[in-house]
Coordinates of C-alpha atoms in Angstrom, one line a residue:
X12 CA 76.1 92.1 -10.8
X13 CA 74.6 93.9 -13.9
X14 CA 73.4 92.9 -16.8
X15 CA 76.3 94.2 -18.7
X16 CA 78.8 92.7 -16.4
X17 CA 76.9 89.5 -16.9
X18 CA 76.7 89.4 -20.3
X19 CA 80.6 90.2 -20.7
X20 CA 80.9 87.2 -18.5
X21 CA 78.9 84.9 -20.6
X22 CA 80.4 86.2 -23.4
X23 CA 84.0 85.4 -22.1
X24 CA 82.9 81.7 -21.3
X25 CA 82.0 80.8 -24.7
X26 CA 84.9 82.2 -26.1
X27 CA 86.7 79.7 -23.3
X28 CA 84.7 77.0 -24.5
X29 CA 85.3 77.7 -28.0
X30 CA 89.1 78.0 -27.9
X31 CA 89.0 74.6 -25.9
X32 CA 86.9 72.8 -28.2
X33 CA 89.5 74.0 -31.4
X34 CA 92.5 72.5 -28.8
X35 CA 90.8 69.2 -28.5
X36 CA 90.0 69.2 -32.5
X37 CA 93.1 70.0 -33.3
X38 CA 95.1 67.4 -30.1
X39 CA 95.2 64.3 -32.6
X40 CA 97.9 62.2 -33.8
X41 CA 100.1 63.6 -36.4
X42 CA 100.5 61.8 -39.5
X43 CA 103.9 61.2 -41.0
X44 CA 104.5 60.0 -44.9
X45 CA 104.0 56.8 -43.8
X46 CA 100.7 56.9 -41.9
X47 CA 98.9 58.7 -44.6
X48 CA 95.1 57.0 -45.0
X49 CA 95.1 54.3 -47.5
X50 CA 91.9 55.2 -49.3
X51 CA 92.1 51.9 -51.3
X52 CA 89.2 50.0 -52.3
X53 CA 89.0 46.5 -50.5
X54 CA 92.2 44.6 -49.9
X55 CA 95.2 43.6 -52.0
X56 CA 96.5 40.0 -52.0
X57 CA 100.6 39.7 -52.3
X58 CA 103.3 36.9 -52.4
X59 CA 105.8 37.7 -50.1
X60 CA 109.2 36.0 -51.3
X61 CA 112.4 35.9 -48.8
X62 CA 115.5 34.6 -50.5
X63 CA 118.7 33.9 -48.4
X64 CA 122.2 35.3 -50.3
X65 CA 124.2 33.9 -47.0
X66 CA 127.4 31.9 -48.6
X67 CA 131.0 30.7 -48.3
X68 CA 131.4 33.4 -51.4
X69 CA 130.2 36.2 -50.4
X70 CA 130.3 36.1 -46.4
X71 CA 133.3 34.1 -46.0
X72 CA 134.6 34.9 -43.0
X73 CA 133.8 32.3 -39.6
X74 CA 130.8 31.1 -42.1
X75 CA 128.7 28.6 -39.9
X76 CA 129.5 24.8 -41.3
X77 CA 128.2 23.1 -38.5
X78 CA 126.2 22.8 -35.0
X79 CA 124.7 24.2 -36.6
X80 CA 125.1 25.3 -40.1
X81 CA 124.2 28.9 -41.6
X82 CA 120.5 28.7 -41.6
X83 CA 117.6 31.6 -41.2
X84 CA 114.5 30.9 -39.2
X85 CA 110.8 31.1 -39.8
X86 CA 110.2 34.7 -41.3
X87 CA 107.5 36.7 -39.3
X88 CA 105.4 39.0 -40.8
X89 CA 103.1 41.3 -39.4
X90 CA 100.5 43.7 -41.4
X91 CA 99.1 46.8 -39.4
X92 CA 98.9 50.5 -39.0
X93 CA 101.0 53.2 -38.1
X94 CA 99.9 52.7 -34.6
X95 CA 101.8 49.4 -33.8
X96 CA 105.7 48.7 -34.8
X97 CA 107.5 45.8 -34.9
X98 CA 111.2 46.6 -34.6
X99 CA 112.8 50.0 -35.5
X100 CA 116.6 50.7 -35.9
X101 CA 117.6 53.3 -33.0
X102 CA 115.1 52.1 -30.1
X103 CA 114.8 49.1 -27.7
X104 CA 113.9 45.7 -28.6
X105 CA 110.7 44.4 -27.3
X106 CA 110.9 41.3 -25.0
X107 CA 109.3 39.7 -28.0
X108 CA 112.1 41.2 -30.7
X109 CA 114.8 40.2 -27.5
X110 CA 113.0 36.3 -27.5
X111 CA 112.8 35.7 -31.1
X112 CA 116.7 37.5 -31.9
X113 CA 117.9 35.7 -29.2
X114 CA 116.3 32.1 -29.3
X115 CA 113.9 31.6 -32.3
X116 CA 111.3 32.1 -30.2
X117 CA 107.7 33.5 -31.3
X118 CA 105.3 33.0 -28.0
X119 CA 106.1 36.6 -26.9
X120 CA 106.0 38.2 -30.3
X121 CA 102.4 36.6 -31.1
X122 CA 101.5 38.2 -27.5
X123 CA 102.2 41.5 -28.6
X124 CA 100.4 41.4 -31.8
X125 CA 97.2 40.6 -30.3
X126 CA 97.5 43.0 -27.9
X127 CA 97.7 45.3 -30.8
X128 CA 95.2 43.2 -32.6
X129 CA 92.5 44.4 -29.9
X130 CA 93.3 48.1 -30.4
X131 CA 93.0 47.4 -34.3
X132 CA 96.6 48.5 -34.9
X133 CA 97.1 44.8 -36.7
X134 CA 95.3 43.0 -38.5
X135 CA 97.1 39.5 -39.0
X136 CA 100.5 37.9 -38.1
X137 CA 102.0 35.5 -40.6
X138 CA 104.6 32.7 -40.5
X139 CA 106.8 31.1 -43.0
X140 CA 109.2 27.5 -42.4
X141 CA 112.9 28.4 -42.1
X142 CA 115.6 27.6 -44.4
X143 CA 118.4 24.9 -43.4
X144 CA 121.1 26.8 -45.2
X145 CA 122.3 30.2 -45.3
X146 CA 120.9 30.0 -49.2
X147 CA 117.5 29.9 -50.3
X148 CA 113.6 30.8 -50.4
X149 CA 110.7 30.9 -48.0
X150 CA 107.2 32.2 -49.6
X151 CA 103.9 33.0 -47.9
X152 CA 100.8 34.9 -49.1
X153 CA 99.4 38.1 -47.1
X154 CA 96.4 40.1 -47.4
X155 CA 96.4 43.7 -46.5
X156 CA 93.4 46.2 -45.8
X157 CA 93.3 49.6 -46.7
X158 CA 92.9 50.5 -42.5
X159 CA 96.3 48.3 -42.0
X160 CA 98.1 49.2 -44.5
X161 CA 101.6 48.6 -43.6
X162 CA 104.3 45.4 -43.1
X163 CA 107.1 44.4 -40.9
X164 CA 109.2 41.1 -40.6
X165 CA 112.0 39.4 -39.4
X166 CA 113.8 36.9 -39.7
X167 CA 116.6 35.2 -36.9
X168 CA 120.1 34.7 -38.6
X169 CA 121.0 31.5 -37.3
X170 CA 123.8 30.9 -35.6
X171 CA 124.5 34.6 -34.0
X172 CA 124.1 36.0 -30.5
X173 CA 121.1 38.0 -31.7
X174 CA 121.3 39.2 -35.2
X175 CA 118.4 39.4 -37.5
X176 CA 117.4 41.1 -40.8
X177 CA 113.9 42.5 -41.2
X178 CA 111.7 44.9 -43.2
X179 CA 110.2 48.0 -40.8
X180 CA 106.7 49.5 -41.3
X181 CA 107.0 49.8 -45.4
X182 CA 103.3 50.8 -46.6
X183 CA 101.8 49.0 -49.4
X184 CA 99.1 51.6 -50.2
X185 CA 99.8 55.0 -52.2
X186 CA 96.5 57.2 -51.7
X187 CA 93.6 54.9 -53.4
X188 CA 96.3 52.7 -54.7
X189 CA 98.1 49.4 -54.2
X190 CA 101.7 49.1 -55.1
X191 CA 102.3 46.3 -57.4
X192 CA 105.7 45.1 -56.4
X193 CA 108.7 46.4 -54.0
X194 CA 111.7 44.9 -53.5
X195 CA 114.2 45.4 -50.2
X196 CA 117.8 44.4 -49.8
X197 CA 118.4 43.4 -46.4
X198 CA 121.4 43.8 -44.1
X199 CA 122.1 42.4 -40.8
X200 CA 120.8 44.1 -37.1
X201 CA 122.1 43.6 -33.5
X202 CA 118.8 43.7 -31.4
X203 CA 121.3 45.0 -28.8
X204 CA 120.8 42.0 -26.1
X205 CA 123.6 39.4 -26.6
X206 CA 127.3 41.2 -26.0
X207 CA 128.6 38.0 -28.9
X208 CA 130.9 39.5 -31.4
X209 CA 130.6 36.1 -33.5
X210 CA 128.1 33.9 -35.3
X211 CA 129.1 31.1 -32.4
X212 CA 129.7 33.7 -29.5
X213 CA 127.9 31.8 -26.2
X214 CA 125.2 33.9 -24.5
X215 CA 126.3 36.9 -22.9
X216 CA 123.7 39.1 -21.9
X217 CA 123.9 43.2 -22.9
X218 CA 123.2 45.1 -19.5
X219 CA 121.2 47.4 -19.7
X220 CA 120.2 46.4 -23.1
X221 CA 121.2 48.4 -25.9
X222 CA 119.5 49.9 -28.9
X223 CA 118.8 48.1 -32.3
X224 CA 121.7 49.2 -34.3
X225 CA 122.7 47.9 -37.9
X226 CA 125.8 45.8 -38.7
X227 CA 128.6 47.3 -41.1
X228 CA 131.5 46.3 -42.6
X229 CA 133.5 48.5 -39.8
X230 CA 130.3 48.1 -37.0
X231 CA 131.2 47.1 -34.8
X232 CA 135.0 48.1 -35.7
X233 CA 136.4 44.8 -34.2
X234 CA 138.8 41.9 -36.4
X235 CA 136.8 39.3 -34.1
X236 CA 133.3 40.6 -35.7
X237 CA 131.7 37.4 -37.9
X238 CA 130.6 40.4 -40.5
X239 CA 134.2 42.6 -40.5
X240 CA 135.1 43.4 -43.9
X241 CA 137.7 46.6 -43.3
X242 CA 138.1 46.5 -47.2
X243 CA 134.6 46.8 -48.1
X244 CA 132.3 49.9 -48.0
X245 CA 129.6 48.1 -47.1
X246 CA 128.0 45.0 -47.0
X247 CA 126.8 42.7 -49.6
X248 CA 122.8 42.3 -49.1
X249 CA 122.3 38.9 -46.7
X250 CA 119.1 38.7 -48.2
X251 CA 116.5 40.1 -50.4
X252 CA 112.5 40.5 -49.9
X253 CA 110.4 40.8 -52.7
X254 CA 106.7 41.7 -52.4
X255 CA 104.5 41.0 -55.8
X256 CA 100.8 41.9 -56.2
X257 CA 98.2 39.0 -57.0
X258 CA 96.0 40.0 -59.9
X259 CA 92.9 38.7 -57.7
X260 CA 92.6 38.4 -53.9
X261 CA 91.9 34.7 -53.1
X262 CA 88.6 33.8 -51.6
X263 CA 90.5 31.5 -48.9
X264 CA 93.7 32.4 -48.3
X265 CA 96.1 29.5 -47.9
X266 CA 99.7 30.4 -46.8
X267 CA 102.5 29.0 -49.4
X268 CA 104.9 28.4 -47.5
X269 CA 108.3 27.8 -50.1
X270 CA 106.4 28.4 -53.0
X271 CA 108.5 30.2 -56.0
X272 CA 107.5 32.8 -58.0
X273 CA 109.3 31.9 -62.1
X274 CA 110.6 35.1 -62.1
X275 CA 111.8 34.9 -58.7
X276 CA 115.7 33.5 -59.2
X277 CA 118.6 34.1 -56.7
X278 CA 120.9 36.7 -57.2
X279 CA 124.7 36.5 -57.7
X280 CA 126.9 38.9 -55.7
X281 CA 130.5 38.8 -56.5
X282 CA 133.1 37.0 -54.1
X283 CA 133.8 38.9 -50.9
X284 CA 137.6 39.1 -50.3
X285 CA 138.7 37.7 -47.2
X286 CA 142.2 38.6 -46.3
X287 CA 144.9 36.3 -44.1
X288 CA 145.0 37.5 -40.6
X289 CA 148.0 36.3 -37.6
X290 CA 148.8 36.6 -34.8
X291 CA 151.3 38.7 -32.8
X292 CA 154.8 37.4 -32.6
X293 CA 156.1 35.1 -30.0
X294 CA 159.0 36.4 -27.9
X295 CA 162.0 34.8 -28.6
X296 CA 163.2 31.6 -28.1
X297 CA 166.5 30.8 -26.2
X298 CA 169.9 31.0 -27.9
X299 CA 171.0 27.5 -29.1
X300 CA 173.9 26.4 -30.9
X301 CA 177.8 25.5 -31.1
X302 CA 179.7 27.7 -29.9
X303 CA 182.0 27.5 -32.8
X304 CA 179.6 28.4 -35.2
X305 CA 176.8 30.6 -33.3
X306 CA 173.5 29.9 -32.6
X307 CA 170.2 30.9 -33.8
X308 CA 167.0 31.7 -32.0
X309 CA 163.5 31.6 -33.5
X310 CA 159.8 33.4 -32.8
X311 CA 156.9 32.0 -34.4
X312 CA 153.1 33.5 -35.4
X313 CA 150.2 31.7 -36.4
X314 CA 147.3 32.0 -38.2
X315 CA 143.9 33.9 -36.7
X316 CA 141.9 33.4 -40.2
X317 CA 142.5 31.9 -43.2
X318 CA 142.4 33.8 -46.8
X319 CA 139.7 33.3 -48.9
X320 CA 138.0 35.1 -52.5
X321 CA 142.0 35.8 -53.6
X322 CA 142.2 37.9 -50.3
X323 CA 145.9 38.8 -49.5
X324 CA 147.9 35.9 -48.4
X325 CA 149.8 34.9 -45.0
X326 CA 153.0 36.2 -44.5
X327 CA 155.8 34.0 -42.7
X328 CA 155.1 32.5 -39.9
X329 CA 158.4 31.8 -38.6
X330 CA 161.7 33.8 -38.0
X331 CA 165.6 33.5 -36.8
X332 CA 168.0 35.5 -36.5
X333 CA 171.7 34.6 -35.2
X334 CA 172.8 35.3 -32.1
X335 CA 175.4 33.7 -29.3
X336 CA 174.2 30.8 -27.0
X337 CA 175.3 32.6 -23.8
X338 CA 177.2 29.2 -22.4
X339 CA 179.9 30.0 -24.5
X340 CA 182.6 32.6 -23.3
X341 CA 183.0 35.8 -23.7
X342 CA 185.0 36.2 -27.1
X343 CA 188.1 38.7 -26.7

């Protein structure tokens, strides 16, 4: 080999080396909107405040009254980067989504966030008490860093096959600043393991498990859906979370679980209608009556669901027409 053939050579491998080196710098993660680098200084300290809007009034159809009542569970919340996610609309539950949606559960959930917890993707999971009715507040204080930036939560709807609402991966940090106060309405999710179309429906697995999807007024588009309101265009909100900035970051955090913010009343939603809905006729009963004067036969209907909120009233539920009881003879 000559020296020019050589150095040609060695010229070729550190433009090999080179062009590898700008593929490796350049082979990191992609940062969406959401994962943008919190350049923040030091933590921010926030009252998280969940507030059930679950009633008679506004969700009045197959409302839970007893064994058990309308309730919502403890409220998990999770702070942490855009490396780790809770739940998202679209994908697969996690066995710890499909424990806690189903059951209540948290052991698998808490699993998976210190798994995540080792890679630094969260910093610290937080718990709230439930609520014993469908209306109401649970309260806890979290402290976020600027390297975990972000929050999820959920909390169980209970009864229901394995419906939840929740808050995905909202960031709390805008550049080198802390937002002072969000608020989210909240609608209902299927975590897409439990086939039950009502609050009561008795566990039927989904096989192969289906993807987290969110609950309409039409979706599912089925009358024995708990949350089927054909007249509406959508939902009213089942709940509301509302995050508010401390002025100072507490030197020992101490959760407050059910504590109230003044400011932080319930809101009022206007009266959902809920219309009357029957069943099919009956066929028709058998012919009875003198001959002399005809008979009658009858068909009756009852009632699936009761109106409620001024919804549209049941019709009859009972009808006869005349007709000739066929013991009598043929008339000539």
């Amino acid at each position: 080999m000559t020296s020019s053939e050589a150095s040609s050579l060695g010229w070729q491998w550190r433009l090999l080396l080179a062009f590898l080196k700008l593929m490796m710098f350049h082979s990191g993660p992609v940062q969406t909107a959401n994962e943008r680098t919190c350049t923040a200084r030091g933590p921010a300290s926030y009252i998280l405040v969940f507030t059930g809007h679950w009633s008679p009034q506004t969700f009045p159809k197959q409302y839970p009254m007893f064994r058990p009542p309308a309730q919502w569970s403890k409220l998990i919340a999770v702070t942490h980067n855009g490396q780790y996610q809770l739940w998202r609309e679209g994908v697969l539950a996690s066995p710890g989504v499909r424990s806690f949606a189903e059951l209540g559960v948290t052991v698998d959930l808490v699993k998976e966030a210190r798994e995540a917890r080792k890679r630094r993707a969260v910093s610290t999971l937080y718990r709230t008490a439930g609520i014993s009715s469908g209306t109401g507040h649970s309260s806890t204080e979290i402290l976020l860093q600027p390297r975990n930036p972000q929050l999820s939560l959920l909390v169980k709807i209970v009864p229901s096959p394995d419906w939840f609402v929740g808050v995905n991966s909202v960031n709390l940090c805008e550049g080198n600043q802390w937002r002072q106060e969000v608020t989210f309405d909240l609608h209902p999710f299927d975590a897409g393991t439990d086939s039950g179309f009502t609050f009561s429906s008795p566990n039927y697995p989904t096989s192969p498990p289906e993807n987290i999807t969110r609950i309409t007024s039409q979706n599912p588009n089925h009358p024995a859906n708990s949350f089927y309101y054909p007249r509406l265009s959508e939902l009213p909100p089942l709940a509301t979370v509302r995050i508010t900035r401390q002025s100072q970051v507490s030197a020992r955090q101490i959760p407050l679980s059910n504590h109230i913010l003044p400011h932080s009343m319930p809101q009022y939603f206007a009266e959902t209608p809920l219309d009357c809905e029957v069943s099919l006729w009956s066929s028709w009963g058998l012919c009875v009556g003198p001959c002399s004067q005809g008979g009658m036969r009858h068909r009756t209907r009852y009632i699936l669901l009761r109106p409620a909120n001024n919804g549209s009233p049941c019709p009859e539920l009972e009808e006869q027409v005349e007709c000739r009881p066929p013991s009598c003879p043929p008339q000539h």
